[in-house]
PDB file of C-alpha atoms and ligand atoms in Angstrom:
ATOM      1  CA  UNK A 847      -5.421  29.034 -12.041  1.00  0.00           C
ATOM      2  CA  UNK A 848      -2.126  28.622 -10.083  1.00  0.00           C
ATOM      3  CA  UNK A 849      -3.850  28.729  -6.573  1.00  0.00           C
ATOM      4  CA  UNK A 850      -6.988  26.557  -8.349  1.00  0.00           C
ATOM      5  CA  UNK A 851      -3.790  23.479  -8.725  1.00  0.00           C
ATOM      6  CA  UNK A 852      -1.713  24.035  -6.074  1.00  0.00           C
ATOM      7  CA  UNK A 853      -1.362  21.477  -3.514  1.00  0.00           C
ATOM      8  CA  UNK A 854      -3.960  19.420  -5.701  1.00  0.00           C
ATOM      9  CA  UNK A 855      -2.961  19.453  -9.329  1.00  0.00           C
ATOM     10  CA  UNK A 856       0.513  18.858 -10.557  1.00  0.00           C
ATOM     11  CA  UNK A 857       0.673  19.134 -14.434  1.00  0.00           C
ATOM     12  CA  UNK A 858       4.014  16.536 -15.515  1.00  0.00           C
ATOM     13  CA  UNK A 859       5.527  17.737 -19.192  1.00  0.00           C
ATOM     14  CA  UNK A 860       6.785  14.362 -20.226  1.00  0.00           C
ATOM     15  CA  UNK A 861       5.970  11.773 -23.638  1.00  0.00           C
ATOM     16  CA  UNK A 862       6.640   9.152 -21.521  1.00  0.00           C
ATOM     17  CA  UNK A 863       4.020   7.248 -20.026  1.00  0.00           C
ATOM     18  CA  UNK A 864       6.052   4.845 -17.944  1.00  0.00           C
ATOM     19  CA  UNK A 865       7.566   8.598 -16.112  1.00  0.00           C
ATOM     20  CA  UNK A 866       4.176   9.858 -16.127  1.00  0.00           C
ATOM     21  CA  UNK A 867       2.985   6.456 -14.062  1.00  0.00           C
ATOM     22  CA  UNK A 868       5.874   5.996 -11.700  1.00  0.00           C
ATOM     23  CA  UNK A 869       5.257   9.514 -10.457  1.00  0.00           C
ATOM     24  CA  UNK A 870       1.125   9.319 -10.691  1.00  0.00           C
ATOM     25  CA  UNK A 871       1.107   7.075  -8.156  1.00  0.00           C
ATOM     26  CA  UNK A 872       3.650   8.599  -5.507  1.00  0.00           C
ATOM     27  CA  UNK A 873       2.055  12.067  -5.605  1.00  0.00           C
ATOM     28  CA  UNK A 874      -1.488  10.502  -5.212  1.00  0.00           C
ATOM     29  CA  UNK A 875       0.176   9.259  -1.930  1.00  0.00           C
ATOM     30  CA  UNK A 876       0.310  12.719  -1.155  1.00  0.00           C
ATOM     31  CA  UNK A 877      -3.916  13.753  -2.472  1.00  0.00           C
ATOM     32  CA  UNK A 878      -2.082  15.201  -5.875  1.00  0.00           C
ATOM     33  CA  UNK A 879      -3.871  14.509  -8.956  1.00  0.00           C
ATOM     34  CA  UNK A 880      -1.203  14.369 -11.474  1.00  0.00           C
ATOM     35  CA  UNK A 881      -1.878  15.325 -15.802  1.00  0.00           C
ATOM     36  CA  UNK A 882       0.363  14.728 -18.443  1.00  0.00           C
ATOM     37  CA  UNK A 883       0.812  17.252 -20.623  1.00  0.00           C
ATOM     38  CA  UNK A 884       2.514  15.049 -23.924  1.00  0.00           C
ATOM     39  CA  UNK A 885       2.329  18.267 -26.389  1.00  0.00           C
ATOM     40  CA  UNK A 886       4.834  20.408 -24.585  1.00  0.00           C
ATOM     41  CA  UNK A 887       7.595  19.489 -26.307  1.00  0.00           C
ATOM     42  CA  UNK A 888      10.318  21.003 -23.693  1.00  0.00           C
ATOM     43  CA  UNK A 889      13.732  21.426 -25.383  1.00  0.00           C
ATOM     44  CA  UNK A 890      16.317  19.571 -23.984  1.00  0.00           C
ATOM     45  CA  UNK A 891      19.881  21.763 -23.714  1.00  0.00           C
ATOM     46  CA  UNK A 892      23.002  20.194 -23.467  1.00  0.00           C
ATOM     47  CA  UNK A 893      25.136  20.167 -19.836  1.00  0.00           C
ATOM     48  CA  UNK A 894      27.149  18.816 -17.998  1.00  0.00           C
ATOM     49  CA  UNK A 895      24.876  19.009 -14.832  1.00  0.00           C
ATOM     50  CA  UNK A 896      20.967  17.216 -15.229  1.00  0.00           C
ATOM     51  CA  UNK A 897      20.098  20.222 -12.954  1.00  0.00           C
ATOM     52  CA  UNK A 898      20.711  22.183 -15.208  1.00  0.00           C
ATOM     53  CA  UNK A 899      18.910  20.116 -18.218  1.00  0.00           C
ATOM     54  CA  UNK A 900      15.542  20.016 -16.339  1.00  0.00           C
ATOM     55  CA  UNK A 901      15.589  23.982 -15.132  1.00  0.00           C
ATOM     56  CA  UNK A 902      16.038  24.919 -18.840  1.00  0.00           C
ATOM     57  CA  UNK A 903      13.067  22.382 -19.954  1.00  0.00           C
ATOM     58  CA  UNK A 904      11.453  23.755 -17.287  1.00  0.00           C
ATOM     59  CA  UNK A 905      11.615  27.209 -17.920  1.00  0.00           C
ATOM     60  CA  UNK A 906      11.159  26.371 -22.039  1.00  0.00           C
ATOM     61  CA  UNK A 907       8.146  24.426 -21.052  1.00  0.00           C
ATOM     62  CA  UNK A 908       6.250  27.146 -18.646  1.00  0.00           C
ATOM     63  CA  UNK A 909       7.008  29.881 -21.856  1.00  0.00           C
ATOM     64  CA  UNK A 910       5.349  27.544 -23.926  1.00  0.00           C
ATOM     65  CA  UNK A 911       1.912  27.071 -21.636  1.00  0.00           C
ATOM     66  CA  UNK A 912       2.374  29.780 -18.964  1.00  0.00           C
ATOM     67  CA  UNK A 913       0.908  27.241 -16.721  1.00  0.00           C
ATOM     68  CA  UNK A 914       2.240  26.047 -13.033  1.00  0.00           C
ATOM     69  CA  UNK A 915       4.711  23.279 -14.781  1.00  0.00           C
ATOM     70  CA  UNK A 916       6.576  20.193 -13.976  1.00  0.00           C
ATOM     71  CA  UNK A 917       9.417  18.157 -15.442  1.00  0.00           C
ATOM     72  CA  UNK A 918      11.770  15.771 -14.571  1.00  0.00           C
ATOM     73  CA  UNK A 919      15.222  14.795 -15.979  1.00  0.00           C
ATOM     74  CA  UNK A 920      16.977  11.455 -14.969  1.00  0.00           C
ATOM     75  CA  UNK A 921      20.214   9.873 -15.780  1.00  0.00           C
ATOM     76  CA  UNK A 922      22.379   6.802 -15.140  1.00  0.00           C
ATOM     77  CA  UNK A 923      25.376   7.131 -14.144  1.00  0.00           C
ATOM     78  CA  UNK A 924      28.465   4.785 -14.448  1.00  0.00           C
ATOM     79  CA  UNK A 925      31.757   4.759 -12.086  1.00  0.00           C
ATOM     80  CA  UNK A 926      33.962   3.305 -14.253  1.00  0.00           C
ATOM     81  CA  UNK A 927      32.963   5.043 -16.961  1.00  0.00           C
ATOM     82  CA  UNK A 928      33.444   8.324 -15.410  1.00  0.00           C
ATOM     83  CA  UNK A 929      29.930   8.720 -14.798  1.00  0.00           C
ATOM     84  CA  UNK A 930      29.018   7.592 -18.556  1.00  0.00           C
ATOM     85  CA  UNK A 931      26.386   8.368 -19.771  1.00  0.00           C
ATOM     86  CA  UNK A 932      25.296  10.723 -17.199  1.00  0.00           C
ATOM     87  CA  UNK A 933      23.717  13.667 -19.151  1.00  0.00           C
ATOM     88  CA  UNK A 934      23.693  11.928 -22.478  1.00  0.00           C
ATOM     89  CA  UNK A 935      21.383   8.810 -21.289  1.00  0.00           C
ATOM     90  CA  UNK A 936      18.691   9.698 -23.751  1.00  0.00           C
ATOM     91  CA  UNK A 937      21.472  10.055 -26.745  1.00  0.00           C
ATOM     92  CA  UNK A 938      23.175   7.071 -25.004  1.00  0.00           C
ATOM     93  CA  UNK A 939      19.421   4.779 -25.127  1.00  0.00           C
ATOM     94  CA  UNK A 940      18.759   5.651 -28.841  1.00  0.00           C
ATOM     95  CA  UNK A 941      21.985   4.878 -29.894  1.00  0.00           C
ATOM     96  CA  UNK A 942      23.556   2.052 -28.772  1.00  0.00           C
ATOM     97  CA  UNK A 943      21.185   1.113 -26.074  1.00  0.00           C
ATOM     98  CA  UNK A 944      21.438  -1.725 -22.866  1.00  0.00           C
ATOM     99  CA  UNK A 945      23.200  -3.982 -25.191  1.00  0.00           C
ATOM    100  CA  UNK A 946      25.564  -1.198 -26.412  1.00  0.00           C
ATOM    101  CA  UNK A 947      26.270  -0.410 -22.158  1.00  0.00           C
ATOM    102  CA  UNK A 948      26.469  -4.221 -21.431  1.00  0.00           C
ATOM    103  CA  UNK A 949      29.368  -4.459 -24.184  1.00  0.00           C
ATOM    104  CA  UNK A 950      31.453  -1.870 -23.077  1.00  0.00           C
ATOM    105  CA  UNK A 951      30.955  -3.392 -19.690  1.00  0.00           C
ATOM    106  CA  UNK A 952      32.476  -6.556 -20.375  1.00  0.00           C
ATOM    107  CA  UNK A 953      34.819  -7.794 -17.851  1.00  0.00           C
ATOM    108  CA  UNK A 954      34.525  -4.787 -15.999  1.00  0.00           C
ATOM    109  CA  UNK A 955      34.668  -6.064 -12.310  1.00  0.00           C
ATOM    110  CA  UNK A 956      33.804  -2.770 -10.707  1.00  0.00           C
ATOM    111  CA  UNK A 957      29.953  -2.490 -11.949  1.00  0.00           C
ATOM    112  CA  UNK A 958      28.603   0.650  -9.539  1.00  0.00           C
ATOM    113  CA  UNK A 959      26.460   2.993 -10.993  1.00  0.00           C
ATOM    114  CA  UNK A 960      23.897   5.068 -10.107  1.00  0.00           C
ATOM    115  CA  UNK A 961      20.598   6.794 -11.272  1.00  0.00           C
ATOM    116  CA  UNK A 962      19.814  10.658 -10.464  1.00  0.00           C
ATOM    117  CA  UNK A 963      16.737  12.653 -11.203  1.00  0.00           C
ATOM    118  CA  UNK A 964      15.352  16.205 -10.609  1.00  0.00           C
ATOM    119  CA  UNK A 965      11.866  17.340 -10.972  1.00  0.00           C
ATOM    120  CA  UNK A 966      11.901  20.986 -11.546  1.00  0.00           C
ATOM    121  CA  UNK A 967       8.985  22.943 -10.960  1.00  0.00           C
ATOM    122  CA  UNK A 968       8.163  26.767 -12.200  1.00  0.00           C
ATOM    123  CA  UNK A 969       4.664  28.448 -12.037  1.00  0.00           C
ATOM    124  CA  UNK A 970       3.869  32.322 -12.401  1.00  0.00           C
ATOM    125  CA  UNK A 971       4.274  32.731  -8.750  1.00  0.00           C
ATOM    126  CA  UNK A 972       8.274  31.693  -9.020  1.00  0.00           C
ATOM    127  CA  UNK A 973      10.907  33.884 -11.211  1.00  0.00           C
ATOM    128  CA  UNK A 974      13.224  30.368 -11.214  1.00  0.00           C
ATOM    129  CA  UNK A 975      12.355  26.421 -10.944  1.00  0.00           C
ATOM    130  CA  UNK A 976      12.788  24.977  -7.674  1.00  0.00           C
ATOM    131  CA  UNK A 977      14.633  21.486  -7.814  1.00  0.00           C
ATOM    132  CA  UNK A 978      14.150  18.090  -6.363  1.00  0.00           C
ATOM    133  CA  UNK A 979      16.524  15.873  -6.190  1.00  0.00           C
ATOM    134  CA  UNK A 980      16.777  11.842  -6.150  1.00  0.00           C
ATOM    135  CA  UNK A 981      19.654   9.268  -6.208  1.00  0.00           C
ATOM    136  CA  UNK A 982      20.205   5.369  -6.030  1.00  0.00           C
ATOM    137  CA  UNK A 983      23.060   4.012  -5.770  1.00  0.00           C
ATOM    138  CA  UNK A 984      23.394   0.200  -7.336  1.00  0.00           C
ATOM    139  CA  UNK A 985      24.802  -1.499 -10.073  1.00  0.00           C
ATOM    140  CA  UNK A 986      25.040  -2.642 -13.195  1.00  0.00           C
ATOM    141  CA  UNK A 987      24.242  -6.531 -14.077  1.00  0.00           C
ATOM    142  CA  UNK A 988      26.190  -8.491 -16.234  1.00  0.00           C
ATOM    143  CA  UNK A 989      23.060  -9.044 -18.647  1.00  0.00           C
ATOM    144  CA  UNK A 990      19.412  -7.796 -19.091  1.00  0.00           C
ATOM    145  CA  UNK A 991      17.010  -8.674 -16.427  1.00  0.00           C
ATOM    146  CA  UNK A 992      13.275  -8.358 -16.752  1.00  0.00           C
ATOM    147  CA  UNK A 993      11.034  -7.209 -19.085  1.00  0.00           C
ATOM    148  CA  UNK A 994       9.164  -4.456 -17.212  1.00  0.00           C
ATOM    149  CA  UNK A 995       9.912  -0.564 -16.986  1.00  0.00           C
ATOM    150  CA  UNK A 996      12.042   1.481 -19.663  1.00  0.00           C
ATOM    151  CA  UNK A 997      15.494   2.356 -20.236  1.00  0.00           C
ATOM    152  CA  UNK A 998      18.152   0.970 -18.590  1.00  0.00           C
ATOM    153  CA  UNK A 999      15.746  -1.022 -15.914  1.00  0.00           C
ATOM    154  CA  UNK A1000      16.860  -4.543 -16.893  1.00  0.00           C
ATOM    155  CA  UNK A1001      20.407  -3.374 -16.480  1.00  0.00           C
ATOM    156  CA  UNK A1002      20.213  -1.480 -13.052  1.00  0.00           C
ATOM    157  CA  UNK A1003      19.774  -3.150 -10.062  1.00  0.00           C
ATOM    158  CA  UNK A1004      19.564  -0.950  -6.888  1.00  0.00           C
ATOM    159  CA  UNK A1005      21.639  -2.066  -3.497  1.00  0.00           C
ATOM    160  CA  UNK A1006      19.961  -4.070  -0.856  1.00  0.00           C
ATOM    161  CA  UNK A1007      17.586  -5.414  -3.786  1.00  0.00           C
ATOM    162  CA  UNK A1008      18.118  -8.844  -5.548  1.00  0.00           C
ATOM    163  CA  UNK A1009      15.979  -7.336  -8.697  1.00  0.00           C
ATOM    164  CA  UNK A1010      16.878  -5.058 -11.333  1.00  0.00           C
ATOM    165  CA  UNK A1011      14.173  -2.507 -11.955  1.00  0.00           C
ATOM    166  CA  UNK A1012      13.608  -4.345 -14.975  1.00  0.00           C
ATOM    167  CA  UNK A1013      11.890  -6.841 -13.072  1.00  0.00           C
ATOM    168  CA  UNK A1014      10.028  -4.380 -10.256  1.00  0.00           C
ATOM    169  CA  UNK A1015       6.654  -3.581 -10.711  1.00  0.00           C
ATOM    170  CA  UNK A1016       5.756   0.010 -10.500  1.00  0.00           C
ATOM    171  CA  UNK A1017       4.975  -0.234  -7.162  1.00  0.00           C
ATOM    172  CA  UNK A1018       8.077  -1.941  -5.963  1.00  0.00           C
ATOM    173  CA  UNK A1019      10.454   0.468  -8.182  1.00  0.00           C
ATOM    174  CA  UNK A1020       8.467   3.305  -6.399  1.00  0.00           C
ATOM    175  CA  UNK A1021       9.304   2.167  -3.085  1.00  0.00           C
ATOM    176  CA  UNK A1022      12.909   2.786  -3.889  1.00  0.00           C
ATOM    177  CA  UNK A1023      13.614   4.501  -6.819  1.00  0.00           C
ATOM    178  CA  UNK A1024      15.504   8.161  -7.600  1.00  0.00           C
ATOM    179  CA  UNK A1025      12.237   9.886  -9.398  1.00  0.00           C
ATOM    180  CA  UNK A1026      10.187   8.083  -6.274  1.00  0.00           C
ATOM    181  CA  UNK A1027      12.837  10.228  -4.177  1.00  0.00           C
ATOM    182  CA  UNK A1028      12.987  13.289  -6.470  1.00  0.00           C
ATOM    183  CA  UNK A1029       8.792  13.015  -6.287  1.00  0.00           C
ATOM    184  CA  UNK A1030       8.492  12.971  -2.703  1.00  0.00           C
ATOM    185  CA  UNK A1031      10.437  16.168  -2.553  1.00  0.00           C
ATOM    186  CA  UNK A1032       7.837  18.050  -4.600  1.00  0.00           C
ATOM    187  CA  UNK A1033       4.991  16.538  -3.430  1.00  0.00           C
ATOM    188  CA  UNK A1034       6.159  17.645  -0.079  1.00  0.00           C
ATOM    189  CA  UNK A1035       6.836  21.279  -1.133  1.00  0.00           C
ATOM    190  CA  UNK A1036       4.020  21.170  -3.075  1.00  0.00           C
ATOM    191  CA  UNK A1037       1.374  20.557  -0.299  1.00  0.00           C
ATOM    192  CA  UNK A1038       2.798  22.712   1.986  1.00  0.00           C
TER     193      UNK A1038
HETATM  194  P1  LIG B1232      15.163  11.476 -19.551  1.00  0.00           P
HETATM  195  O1  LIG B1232      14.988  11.887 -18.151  1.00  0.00           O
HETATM  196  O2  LIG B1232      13.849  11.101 -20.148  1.00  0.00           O
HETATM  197  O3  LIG B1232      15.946  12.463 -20.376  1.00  0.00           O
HETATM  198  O4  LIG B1232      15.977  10.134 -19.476  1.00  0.00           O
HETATM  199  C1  LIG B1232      17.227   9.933 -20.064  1.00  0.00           C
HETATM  200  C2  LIG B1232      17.376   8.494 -20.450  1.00  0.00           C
HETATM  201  O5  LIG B1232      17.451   7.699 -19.278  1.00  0.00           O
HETATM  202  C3  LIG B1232      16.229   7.951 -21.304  1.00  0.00           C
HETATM  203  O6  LIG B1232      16.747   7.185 -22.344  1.00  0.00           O
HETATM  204  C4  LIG B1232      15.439   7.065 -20.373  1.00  0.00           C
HETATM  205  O7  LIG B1232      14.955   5.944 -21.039  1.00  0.00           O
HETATM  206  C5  LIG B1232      16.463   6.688 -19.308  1.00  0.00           C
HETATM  207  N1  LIG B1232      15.798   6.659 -18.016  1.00  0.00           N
HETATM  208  C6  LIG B1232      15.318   7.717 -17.327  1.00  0.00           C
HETATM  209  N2  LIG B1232      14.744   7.305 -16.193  1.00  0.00           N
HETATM  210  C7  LIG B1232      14.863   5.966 -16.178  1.00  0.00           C
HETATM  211  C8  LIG B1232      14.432   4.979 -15.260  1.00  0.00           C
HETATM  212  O8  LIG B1232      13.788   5.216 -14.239  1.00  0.00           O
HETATM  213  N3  LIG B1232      14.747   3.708 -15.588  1.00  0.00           N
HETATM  214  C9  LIG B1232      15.445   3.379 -16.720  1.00  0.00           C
HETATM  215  N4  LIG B1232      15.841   4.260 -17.605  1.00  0.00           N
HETATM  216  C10 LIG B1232      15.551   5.559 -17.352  1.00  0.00           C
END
């Protein structure tokens, strides 16, 4: 089964479809079919280090299916916040959300931020999940831009782009974003 999907099959462990979409379309740049597997329901530790998050949903995910696997954990994270909310962004989202970041944002004049995500990938053939990695630096706008994406896309709006992702469509968000980055990695490592 493992040497049936390599190189042609990537299967993605995520409930989101908007994740699942973003990084369809940049493996098929690469021949990779990709399948979302919604029913895994990885557990998701607590760390300091998203690294760290996505090896141990990795590894919770392949027990679970024993099949080649893939996740990927991303995060915002703000400067003057001390890289708020960093590991926490899903907690953060739920609770108080892009209105709840926007607030304690106010007349903050230093607004840099960025987004990080890893795909972490474990099959039989590998004793630990091998990381990608992907980071964009930008910044934070002053109010909620655009109604497209998830999450914090109509607050983040990458440098050299006049947009927030809020108001990219999947293809423009892919030609820049981290999981577009983290992506390419795998689908690199993954046809070779
Ligand atoms: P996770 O990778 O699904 O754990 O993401 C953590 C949090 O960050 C979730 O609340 C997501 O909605 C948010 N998030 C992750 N990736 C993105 C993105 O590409 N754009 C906006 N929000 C994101």
């Amino acid at each position: 089964m493992t040497r049936l999907l390599k190189g042609r099959i990537a299967l993605l462990a995520t409930s989101n479809v908007h994740k699942f979409n973003e990084a369809r379309r940049i493996l098929s740049e690469h021949g990779i079919a990709t399948a979302m597997l919604k029913n895994i329901r990885a557990v998701e530790i607590q760390d300091d280090d998203i690294e760290n998050i996505a090896k141990a949903r990795a590894m919770n995910a392949f027990e679970k299916c024993r099949l080649p696997i893939v996740v990927e954990d991303a995060g915002l994270f703000i400067r003057k916040l001390a890289n708020f909310p960093g590991p926490y962004s899903s907690y953060v989202y739920r609770t108080i959300g892009n209105d709840g970041l926007l607030k304690l944002m106010e007349n903050v004049p230093d607004r840099r931020a960025c987004f990080r995500s890893v795909v972490a990938f474990l099959s039989p053939m590998i004793h630990t999940p091998i990381c990608f990695n992907g980071e964009v630096e930008g910044r934070i706008t002053e109010e909620k831009l655009g109604q497209q994406g998830f999450g914090f896309d109509p607050i983040f709006e990458p440098s050299h782009s006049s947009k927030t992702y809020g108001q990219m469509t999947v293809e423009e968000k892919n030609q820049l974003s981290h999981r577009a980055s983290s992506f390419r990695g795998f689908a690199k490592f993954y046809k070779g």
